[in-house]
Short mmCIF file of C-alpha atoms in Angstrom, two decimals:
data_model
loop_
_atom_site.label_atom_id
_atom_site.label_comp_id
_atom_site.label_asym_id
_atom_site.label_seq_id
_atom_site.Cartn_x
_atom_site.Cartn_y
_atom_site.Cartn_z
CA UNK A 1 -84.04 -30.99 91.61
CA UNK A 2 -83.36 -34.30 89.98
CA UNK A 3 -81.04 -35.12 87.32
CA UNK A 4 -84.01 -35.27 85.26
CA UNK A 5 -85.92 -32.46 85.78
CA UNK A 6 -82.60 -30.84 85.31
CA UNK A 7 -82.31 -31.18 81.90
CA UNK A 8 -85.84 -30.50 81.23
CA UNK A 9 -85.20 -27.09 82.30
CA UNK A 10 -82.22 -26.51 80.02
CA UNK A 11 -82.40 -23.49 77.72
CA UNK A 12 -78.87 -24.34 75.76
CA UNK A 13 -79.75 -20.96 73.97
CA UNK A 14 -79.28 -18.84 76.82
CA UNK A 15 -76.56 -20.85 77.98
CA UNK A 16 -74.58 -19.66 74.81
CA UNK A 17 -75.54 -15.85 75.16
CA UNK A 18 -74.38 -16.12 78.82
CA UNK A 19 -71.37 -17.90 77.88
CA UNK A 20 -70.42 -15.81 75.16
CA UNK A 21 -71.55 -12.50 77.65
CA UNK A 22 -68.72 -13.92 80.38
CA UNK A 23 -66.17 -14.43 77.62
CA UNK A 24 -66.48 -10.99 76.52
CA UNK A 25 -66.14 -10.21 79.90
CA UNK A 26 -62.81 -11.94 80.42
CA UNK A 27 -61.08 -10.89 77.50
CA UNK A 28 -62.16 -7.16 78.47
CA UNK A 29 -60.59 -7.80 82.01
CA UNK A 30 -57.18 -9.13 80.62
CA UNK A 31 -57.00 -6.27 78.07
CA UNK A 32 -57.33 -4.11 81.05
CA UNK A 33 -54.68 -5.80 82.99
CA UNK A 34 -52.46 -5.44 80.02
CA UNK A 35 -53.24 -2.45 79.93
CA UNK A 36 -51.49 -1.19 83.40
CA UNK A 37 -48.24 -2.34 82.00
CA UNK A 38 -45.27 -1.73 84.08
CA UNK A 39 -46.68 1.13 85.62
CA UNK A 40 -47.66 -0.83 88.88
CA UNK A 41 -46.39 -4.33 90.55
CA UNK A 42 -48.33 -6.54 89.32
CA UNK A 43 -48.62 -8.14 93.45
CA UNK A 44 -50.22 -4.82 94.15
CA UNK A 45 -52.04 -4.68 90.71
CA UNK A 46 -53.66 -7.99 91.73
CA UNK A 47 -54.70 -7.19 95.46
CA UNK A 48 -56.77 -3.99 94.30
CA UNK A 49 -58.24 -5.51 91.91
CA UNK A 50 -60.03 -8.28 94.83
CA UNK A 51 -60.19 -5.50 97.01
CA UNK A 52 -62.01 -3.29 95.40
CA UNK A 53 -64.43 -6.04 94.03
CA UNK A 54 -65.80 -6.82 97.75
CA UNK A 55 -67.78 -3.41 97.00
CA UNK A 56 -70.26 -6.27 94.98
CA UNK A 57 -70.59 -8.95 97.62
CA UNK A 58 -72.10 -6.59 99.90
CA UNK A 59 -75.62 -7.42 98.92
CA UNK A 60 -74.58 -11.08 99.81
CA UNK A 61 -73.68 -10.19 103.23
CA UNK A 62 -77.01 -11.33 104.73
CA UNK A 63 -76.22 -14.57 103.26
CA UNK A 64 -72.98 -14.73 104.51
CA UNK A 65 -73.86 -14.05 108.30
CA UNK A 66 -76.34 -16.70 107.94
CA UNK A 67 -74.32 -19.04 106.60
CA UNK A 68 -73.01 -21.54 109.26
CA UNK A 69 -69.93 -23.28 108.36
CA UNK A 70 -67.99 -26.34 109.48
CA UNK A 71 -64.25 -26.58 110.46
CA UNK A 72 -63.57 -28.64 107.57
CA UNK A 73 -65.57 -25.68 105.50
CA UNK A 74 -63.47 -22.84 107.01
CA UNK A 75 -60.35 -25.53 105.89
CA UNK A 76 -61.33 -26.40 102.70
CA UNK A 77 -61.68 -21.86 102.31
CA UNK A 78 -58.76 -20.78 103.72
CA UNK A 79 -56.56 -23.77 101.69
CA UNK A 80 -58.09 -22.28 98.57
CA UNK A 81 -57.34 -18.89 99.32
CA UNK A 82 -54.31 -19.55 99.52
CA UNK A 83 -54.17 -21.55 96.45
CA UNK A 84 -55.54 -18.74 94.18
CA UNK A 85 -53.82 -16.53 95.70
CA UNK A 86 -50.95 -17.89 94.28
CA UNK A 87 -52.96 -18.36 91.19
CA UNK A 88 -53.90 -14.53 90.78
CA UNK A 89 -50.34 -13.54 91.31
CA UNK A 90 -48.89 -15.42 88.81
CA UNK A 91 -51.53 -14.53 86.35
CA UNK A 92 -51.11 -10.54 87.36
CA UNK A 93 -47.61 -11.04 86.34
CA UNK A 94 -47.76 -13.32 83.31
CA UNK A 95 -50.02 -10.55 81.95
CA UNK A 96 -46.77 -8.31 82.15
CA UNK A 97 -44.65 -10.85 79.98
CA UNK A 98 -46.57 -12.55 77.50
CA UNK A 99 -48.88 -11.93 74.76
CA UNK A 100 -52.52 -11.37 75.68
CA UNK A 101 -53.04 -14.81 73.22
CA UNK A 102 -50.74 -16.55 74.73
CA UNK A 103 -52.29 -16.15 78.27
CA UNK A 104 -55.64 -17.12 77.16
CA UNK A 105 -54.46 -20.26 74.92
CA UNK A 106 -53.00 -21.52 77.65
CA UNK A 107 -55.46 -20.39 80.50
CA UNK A 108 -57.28 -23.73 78.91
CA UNK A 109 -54.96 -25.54 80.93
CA UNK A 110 -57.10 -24.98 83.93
CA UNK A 111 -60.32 -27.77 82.99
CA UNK A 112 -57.62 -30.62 81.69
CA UNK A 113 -55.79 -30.30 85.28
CA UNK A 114 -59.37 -30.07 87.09
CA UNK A 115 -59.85 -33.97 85.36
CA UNK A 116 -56.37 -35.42 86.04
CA UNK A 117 -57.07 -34.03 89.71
CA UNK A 118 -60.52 -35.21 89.53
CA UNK A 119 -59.39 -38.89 89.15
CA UNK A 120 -56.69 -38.74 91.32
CA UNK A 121 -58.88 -37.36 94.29
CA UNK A 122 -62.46 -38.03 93.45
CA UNK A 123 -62.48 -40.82 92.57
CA UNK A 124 -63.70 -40.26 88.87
CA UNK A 125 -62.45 -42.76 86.30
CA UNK A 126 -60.23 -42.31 83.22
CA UNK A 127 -61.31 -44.27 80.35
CA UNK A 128 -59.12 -44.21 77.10
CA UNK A 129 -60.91 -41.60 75.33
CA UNK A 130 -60.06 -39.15 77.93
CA UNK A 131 -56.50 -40.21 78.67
CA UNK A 132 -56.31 -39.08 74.64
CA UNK A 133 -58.08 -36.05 74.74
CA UNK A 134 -55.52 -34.94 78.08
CA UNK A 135 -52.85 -35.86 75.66
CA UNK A 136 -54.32 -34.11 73.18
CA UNK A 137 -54.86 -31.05 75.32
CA UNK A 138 -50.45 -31.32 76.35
CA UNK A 139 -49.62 -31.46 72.84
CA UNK A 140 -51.77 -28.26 72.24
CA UNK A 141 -49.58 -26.84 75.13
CA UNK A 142 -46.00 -27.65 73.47
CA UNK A 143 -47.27 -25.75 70.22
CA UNK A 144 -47.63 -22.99 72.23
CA UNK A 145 -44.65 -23.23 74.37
CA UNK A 146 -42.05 -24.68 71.51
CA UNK A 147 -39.73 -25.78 73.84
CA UNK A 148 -36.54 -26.01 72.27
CA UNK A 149 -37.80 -23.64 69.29
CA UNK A 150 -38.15 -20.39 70.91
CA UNK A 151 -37.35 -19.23 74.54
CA UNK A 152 -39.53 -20.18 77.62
CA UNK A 153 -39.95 -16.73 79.03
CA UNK A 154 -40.96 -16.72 82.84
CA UNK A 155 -43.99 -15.15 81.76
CA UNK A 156 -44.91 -19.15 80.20
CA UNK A 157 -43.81 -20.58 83.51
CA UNK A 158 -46.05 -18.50 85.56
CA UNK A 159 -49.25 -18.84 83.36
CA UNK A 160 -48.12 -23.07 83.94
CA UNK A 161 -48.67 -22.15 87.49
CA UNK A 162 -51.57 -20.31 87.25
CA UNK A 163 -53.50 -23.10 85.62
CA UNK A 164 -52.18 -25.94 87.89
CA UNK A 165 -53.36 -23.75 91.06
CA UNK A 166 -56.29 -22.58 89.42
CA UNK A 167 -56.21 -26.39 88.39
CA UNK A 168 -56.88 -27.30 92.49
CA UNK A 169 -59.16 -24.17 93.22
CA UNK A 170 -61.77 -25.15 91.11
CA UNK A 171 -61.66 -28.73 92.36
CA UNK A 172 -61.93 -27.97 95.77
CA UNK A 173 -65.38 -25.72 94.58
CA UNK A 174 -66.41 -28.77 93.20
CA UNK A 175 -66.79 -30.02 96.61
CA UNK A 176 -67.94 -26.86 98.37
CA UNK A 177 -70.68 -26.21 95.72
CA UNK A 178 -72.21 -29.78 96.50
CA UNK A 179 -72.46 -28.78 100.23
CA UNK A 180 -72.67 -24.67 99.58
CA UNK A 181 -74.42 -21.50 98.28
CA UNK A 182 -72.40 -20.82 95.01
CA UNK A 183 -72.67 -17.20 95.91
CA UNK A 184 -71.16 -18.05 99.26
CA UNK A 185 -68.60 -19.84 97.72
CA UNK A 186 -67.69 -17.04 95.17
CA UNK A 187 -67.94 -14.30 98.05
CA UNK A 188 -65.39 -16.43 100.72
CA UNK A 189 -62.88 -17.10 97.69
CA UNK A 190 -62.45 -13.08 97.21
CA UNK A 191 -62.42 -12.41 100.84
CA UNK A 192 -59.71 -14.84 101.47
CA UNK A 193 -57.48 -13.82 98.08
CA UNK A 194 -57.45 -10.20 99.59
CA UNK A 195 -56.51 -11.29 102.43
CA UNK A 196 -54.02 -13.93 100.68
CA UNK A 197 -52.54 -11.14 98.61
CA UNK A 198 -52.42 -8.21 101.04
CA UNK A 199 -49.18 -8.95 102.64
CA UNK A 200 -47.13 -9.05 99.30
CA UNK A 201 -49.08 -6.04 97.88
CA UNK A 202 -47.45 -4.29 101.14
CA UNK A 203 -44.20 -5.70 100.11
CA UNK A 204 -44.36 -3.50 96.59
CA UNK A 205 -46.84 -0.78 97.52
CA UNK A 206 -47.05 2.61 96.13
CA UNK A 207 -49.54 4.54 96.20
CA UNK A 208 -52.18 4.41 93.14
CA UNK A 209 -52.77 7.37 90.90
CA UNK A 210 -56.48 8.12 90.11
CA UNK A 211 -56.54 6.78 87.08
CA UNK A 212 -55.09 3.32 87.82
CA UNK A 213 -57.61 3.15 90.42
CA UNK A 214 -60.51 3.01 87.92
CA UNK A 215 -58.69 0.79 85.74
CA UNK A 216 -58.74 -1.27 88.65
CA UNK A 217 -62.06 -0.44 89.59
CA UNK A 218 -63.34 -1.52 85.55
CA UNK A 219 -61.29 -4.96 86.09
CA UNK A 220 -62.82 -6.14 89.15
CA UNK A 221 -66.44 -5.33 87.40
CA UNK A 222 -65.35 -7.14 84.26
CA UNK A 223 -64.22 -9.74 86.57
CA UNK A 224 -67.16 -10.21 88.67
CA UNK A 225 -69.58 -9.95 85.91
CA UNK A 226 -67.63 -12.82 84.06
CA UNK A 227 -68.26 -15.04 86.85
CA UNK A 228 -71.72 -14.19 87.43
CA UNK A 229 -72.77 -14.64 83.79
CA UNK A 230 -70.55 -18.04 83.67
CA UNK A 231 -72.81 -19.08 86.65
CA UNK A 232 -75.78 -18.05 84.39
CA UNK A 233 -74.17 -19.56 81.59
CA UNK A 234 -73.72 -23.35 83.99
CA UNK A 235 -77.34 -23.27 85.27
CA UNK A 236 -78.95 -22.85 82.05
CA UNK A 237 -77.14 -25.11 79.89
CA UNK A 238 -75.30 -27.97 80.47
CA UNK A 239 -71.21 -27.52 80.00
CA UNK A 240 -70.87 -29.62 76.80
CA UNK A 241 -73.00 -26.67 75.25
CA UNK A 242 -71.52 -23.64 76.72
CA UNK A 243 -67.67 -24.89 76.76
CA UNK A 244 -67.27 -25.02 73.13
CA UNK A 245 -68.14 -21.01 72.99
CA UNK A 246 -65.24 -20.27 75.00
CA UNK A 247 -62.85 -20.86 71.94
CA UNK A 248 -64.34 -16.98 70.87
CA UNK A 249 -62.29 -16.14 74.09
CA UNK A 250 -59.26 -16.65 71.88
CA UNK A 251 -60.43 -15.37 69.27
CA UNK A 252 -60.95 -12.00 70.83
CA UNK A 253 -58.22 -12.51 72.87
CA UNK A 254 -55.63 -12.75 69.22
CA UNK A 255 -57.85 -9.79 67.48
CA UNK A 256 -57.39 -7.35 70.95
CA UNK A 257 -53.53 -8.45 70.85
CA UNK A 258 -53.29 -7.45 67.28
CA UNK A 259 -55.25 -4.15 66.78
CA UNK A 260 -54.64 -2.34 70.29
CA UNK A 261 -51.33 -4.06 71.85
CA UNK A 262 -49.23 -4.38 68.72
CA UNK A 263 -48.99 -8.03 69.56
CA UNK A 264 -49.19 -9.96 66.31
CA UNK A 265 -51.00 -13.23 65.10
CA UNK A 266 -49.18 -16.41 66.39
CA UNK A 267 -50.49 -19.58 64.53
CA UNK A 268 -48.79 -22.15 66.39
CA UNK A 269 -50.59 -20.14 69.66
CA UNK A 270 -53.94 -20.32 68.03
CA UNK A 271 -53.43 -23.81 66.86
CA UNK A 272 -52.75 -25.11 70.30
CA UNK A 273 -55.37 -23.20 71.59
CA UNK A 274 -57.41 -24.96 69.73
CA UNK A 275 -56.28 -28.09 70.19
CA UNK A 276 -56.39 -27.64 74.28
CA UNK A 277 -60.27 -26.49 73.62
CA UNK A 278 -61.47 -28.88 71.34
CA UNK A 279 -59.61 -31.76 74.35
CA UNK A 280 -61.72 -30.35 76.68
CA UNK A 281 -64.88 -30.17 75.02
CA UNK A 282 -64.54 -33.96 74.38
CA UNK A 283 -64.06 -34.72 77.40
CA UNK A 284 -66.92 -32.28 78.72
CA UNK A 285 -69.37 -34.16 76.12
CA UNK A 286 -68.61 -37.58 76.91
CA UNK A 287 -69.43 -36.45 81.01
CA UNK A 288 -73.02 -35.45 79.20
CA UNK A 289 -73.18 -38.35 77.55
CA UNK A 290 -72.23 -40.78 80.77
CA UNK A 291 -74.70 -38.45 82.83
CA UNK A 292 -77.34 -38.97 80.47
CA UNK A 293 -77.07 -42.52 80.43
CA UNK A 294 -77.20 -42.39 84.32
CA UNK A 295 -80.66 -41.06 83.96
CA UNK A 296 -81.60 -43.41 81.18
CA UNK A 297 -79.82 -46.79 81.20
CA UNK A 298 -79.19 -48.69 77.84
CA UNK A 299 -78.50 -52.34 78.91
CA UNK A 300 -77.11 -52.83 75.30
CA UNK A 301 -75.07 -49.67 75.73
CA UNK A 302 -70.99 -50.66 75.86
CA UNK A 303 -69.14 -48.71 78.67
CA UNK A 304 -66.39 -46.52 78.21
#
């Protein structure tokens, strides 16, 4: 399908409810997470969780067989499994340190790393305006942080980690989607973060109770269903529509804190929250924009 036909199909509508159906989903997930406390490592907490969502890739296995990859495929797969591996770990265990606001304020890291990385590697310019939304985003992140004003707990350290790997992970799908079944794509990331993951989950490993099980169990569904309706979300509307709706993530994210973990309301972590989301969805509008005029060239248009 062209570019054009594209966004004749768009149903920005849907795009929200999807969007605002995966965010739900996310914040439910990290609650969980949060939820499992201290009571196991969060290495092993983290490895269960992929393990036991394989159980919904199994109608994708057909696809999977069929699917007839290159050696630079089975690279490009096993160099991101690796990568959000390390990503999953870190997040697993920034769970156990920070608030649950925190974690998703500065989870919105991940897109302003995927654009530094995207001109660095891709190829894809960096006019002003986004060089000042990226600084825009950073200053969001030193509200949060307060370096120099409150402690830097290793918790904050790991969740910098998490969004610089999950940073690279998602530009690496950006090439395996052009060339790739997103399904495929979703299915060989979990494979390979099990695998990633398994040998440190031995490390730690004791044996699961019931009950933390299906906690477990409820996180990977959460989880998968996330990512399923953010796929939904992607392929009905374009991202300038659906980004902005993450911001509820926070939102949610602050109220959940508040009422179940005893957390409190930060405003300098909801203000830089804010700040890192409303960076982003500049610089996701202006790629609609610079699309659109790819479809429909204005001569008297001035470039960015």
């Amino acid at each position: 399908m062209s570019q054009a036909d594209a966004t004749a199909t768009q149903r920005p509508i849907a795009g929200i409810l999807w969007m605002l159906a995966a965010g739900l989903s996310f914040v439910v997930m990290t609650a969980l997470v949060k939820s499992m406390g201290s009571g196991m490592h969060p290495t092993q907490s983290a490895f269960l969780r992929y393990l036991l969502g394989l159980v919904f890739f199994v109608p994708a296995l057909g696809t999977l067989i069929r699917t007839r990859l290159t050696g630079r495929q089975w690279g490009l797969f096993t160099l991101r499994g690796a990568i959000h591996s390390a990503a999953v770990m870190l997040w697993f265990f920034a769970m156990t340190q920070i608030p649950l606001a925190e974690v998703t304020a500065m989870n919105y890291l991940t897109p302003v790393y995927v654009t530094i990385g995207a001109a660095l590697f891709l190829g894809e310019t960096m006019a002003a305006r986004r060089i000042t939304a990226i600084i825009v985003a950073l200053i969001g992140a030193m509200i949060i942080l307060r370096p120099g004003f409150r402690e830097i707990s290793p918790g904050h350290l790991a969740m910098l980690g998490t969004t610089l790997c999950m940073g690279i992970s998602y530009l690496m799908v950006k090439m395996l989607v052009e060339e790739i079944s997103p399904v495929v794509v979703v299915a060989m990331m979990s494979i390979f973060v099990t695998i990633g993951i398994a040998p440190f989950a031995i490390a730690v490993w004791v044996t699961p109770t019931l009950p933390q099980l299906g906690i477990l169990f409820a996180i990977a569904s959460f989880a998968t269903g996330g990512h399923y309706f953010m796929t939904l979300a992607m392929q009905a509307a374009p991202v300038a529509v659906t980004q902005p709706v993450t911001f509820l993530q926070l939102i949610w994210a602050t109220l959940l804190g508040a009422l179940v973990f005893d957390e409190g309301v930060d405003f300098w972590v909801v203000l830089g929250g804010t700040l890192i989301l409303a960076a982003i969805s500049f610089i996701t509008w202006r790629e609609a924009v610079l699309k659109r005029r790819e479809i429909t060239p204005n001569p008297n248009t001035p470039k960015l």
